[in-house]
Tab-separated table of C-alpha atoms in Angstrom:
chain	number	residue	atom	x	y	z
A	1	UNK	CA	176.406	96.712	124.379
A	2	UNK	CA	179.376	98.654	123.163
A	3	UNK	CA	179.388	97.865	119.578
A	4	UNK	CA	175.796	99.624	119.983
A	5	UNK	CA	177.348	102.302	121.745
A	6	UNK	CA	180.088	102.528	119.543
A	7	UNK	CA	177.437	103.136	116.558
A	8	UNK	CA	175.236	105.249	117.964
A	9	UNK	CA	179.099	107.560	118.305
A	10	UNK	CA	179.115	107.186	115.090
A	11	UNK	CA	175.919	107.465	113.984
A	12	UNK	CA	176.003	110.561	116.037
A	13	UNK	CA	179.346	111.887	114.161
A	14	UNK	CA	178.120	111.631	111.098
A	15	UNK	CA	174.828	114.029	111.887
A	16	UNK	CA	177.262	116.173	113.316
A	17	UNK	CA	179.965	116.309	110.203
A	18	UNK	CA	176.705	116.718	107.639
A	19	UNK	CA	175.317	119.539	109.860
A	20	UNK	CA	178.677	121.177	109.539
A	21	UNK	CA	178.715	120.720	105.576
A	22	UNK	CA	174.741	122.033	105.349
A	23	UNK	CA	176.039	124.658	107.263
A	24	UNK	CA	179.086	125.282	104.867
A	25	UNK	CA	176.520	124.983	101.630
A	26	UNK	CA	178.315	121.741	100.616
A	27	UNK	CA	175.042	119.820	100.432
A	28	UNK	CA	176.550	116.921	98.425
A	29	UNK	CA	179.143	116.646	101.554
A	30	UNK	CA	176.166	117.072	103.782
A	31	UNK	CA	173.983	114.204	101.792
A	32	UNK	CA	176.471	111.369	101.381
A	33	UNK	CA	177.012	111.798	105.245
A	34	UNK	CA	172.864	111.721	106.162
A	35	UNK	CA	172.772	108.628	103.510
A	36	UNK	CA	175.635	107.248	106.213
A	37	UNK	CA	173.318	107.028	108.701
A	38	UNK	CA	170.621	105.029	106.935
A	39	UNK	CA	173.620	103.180	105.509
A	40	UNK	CA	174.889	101.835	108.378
A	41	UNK	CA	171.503	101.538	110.198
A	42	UNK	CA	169.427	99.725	107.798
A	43	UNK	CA	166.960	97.654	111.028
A	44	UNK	CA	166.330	101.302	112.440
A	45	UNK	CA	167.965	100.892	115.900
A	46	UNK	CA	168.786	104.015	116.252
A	47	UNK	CA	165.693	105.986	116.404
A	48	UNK	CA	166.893	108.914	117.529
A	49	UNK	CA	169.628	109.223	115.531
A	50	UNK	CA	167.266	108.655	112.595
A	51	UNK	CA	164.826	111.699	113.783
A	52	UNK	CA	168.028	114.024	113.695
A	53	UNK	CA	168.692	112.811	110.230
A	54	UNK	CA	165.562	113.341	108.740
A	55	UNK	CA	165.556	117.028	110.767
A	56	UNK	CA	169.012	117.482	108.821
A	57	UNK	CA	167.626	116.578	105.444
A	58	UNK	CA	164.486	118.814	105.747
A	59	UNK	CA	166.740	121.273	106.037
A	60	UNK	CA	168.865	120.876	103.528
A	61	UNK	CA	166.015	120.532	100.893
A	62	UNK	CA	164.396	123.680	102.241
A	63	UNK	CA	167.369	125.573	101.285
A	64	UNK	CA	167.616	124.100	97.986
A	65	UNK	CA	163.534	124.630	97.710
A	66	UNK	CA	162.801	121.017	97.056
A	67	UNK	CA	159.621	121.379	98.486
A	68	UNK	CA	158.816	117.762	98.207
A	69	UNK	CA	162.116	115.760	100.054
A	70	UNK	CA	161.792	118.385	102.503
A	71	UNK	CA	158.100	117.529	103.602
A	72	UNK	CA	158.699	113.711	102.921
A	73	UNK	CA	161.765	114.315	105.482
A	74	UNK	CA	159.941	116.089	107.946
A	75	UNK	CA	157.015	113.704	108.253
A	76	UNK	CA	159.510	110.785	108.944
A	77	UNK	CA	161.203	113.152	111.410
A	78	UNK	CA	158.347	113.717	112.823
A	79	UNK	CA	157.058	110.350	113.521
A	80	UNK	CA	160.695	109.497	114.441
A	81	UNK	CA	160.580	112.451	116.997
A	82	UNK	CA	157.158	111.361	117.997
A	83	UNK	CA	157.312	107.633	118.393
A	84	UNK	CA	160.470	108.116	121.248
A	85	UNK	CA	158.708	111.032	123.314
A	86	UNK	CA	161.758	113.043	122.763
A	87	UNK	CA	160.263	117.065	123.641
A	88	UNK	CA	163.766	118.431	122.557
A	89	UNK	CA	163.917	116.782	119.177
A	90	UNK	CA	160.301	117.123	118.439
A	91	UNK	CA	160.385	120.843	119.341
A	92	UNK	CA	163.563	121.036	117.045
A	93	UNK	CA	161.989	118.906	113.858
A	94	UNK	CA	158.717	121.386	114.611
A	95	UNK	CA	160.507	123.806	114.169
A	96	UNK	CA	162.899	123.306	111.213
A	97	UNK	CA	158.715	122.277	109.774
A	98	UNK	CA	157.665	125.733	110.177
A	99	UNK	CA	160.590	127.407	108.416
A	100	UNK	CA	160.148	125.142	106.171
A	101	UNK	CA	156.172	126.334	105.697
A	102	UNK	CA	157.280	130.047	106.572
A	103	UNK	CA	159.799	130.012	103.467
A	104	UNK	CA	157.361	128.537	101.231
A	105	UNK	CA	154.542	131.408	102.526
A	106	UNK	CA	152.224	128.854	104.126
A	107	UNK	CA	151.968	130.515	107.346
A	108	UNK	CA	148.546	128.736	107.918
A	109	UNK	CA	150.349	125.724	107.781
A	110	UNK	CA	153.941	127.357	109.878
A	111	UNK	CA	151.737	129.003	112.508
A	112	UNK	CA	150.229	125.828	114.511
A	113	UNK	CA	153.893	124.005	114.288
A	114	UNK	CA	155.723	127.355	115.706
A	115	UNK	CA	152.433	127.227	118.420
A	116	UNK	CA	153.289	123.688	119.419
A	117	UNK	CA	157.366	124.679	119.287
A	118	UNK	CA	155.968	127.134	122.315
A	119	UNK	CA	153.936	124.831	123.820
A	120	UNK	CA	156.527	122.260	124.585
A	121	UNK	CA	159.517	124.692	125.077
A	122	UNK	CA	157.622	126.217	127.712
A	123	UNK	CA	156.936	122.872	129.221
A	124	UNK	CA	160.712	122.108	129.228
A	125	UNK	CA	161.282	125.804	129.789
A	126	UNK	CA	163.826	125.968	126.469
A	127	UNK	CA	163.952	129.547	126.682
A	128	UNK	CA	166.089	130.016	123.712
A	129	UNK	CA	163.922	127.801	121.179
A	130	UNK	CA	160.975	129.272	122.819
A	131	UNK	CA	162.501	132.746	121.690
A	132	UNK	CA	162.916	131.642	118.665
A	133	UNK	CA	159.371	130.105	118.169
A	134	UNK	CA	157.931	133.100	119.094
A	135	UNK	CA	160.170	135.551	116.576
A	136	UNK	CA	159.063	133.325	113.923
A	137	UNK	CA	155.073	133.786	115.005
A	138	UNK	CA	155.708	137.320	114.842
A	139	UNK	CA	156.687	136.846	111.316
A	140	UNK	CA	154.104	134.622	110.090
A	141	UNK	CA	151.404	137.198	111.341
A	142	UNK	CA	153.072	139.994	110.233
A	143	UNK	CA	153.105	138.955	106.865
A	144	UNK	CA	149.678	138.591	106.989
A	145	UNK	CA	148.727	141.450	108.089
A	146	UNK	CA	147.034	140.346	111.613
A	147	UNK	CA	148.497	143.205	114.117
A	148	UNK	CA	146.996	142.249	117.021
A	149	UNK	CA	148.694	138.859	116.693
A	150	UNK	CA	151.763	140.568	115.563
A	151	UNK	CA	151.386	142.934	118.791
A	152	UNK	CA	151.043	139.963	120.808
A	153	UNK	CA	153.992	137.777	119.784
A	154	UNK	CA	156.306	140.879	119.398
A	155	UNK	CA	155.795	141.901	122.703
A	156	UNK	CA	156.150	137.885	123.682
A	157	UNK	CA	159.714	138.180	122.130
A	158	UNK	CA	160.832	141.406	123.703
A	159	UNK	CA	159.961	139.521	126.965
A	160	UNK	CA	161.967	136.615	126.553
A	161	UNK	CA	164.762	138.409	125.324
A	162	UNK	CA	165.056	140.325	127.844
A	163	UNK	CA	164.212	137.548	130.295
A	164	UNK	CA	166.891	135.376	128.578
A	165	UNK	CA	169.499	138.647	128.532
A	166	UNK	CA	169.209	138.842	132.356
A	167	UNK	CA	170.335	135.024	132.849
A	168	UNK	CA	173.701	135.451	130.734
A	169	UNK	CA	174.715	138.770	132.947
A	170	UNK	CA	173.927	137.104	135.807
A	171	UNK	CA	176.076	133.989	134.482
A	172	UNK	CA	179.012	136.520	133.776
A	173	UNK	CA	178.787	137.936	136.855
A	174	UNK	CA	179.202	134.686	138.664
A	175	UNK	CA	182.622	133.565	136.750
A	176	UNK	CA	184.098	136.602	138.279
């Protein structure tokens, strides 16, 4: 039981360290630390670990627009995220997916994932990811040119903000 604690650490570190170098722009850095992972866990123990990964990697291949790793890495992060009824990670793969459809300009495609980001944030009530779901609705319909979506998601996002806003003055206020 603690070697398999032990690797999931580790497994665990090394998502971390490659976020840090996608982060950076040092994608090689970032990619020979996500190959770790699979390296290391070849039988798939580690499903979780595994659904971060893949989350990691469709990142980094939307930023380099390699449209084609990035969707083969968000499918397996999805069915990763999926498979262990895991809200946070699926809301978090769901949503790297629609950036990754909102860069490319299929907001047909971003729109339901950023709908199902809300969905389950509010569920967990994930205020800040639901935020964030809902600025990147906005978006999508302002591009297209629906305003009464637009209207309705903008307003949505002033509302959280605000709602979100109140909660960290009313944290400050309680350390002094």
């Amino acid at each position: 039981h603690r070697n398999m604690s032990q690797k999931n650490y580790l497994l665990d570190f090394l998502n971390i360290i490659g976020s840090i170098y996608l982060k950076q722009g040092k994608f090689k850095q970032a990619l020979e630390h996500f190959n770790l992972v699979f390296d290391l866990d070849p039988e798939k123990k580690f499903s979780r670990r595994h659904a971060d990964t893949y989350t990691h990697l469709t990142s980094l291949y939307t930023t380099q627009n390699n449209w084609i790793l990035a969707q083969e890495c968000m499918e397996k992060a999805l069915l990763y995220a999926r498979d262990i009824h895991d809200d946070f990670r699926l809301s978090k793969i769901l949503m790297v997916a629609g950036i990754c459809n909102k860069t490319q300009k299929q907001y047909d495609k971003a729109i339901p994932l950023f709908e199902e980001v809300v969905s389950i944030c509010q569920k967990n009530e994930y205020s800040k990811r639901t935020s964030s779901a809902v600025y990147e609705l906005a978006a999508c319909y302002d591009k297209i040119g629906n305003r009464k979506e637009f209207s309705r998601w903008a307003e949505e996002f002033y509302r959280l903000q605000r709602t979100i806003g109140w909660k960290m003055e009313e944290t400050f206020y309680v350390i002094f």
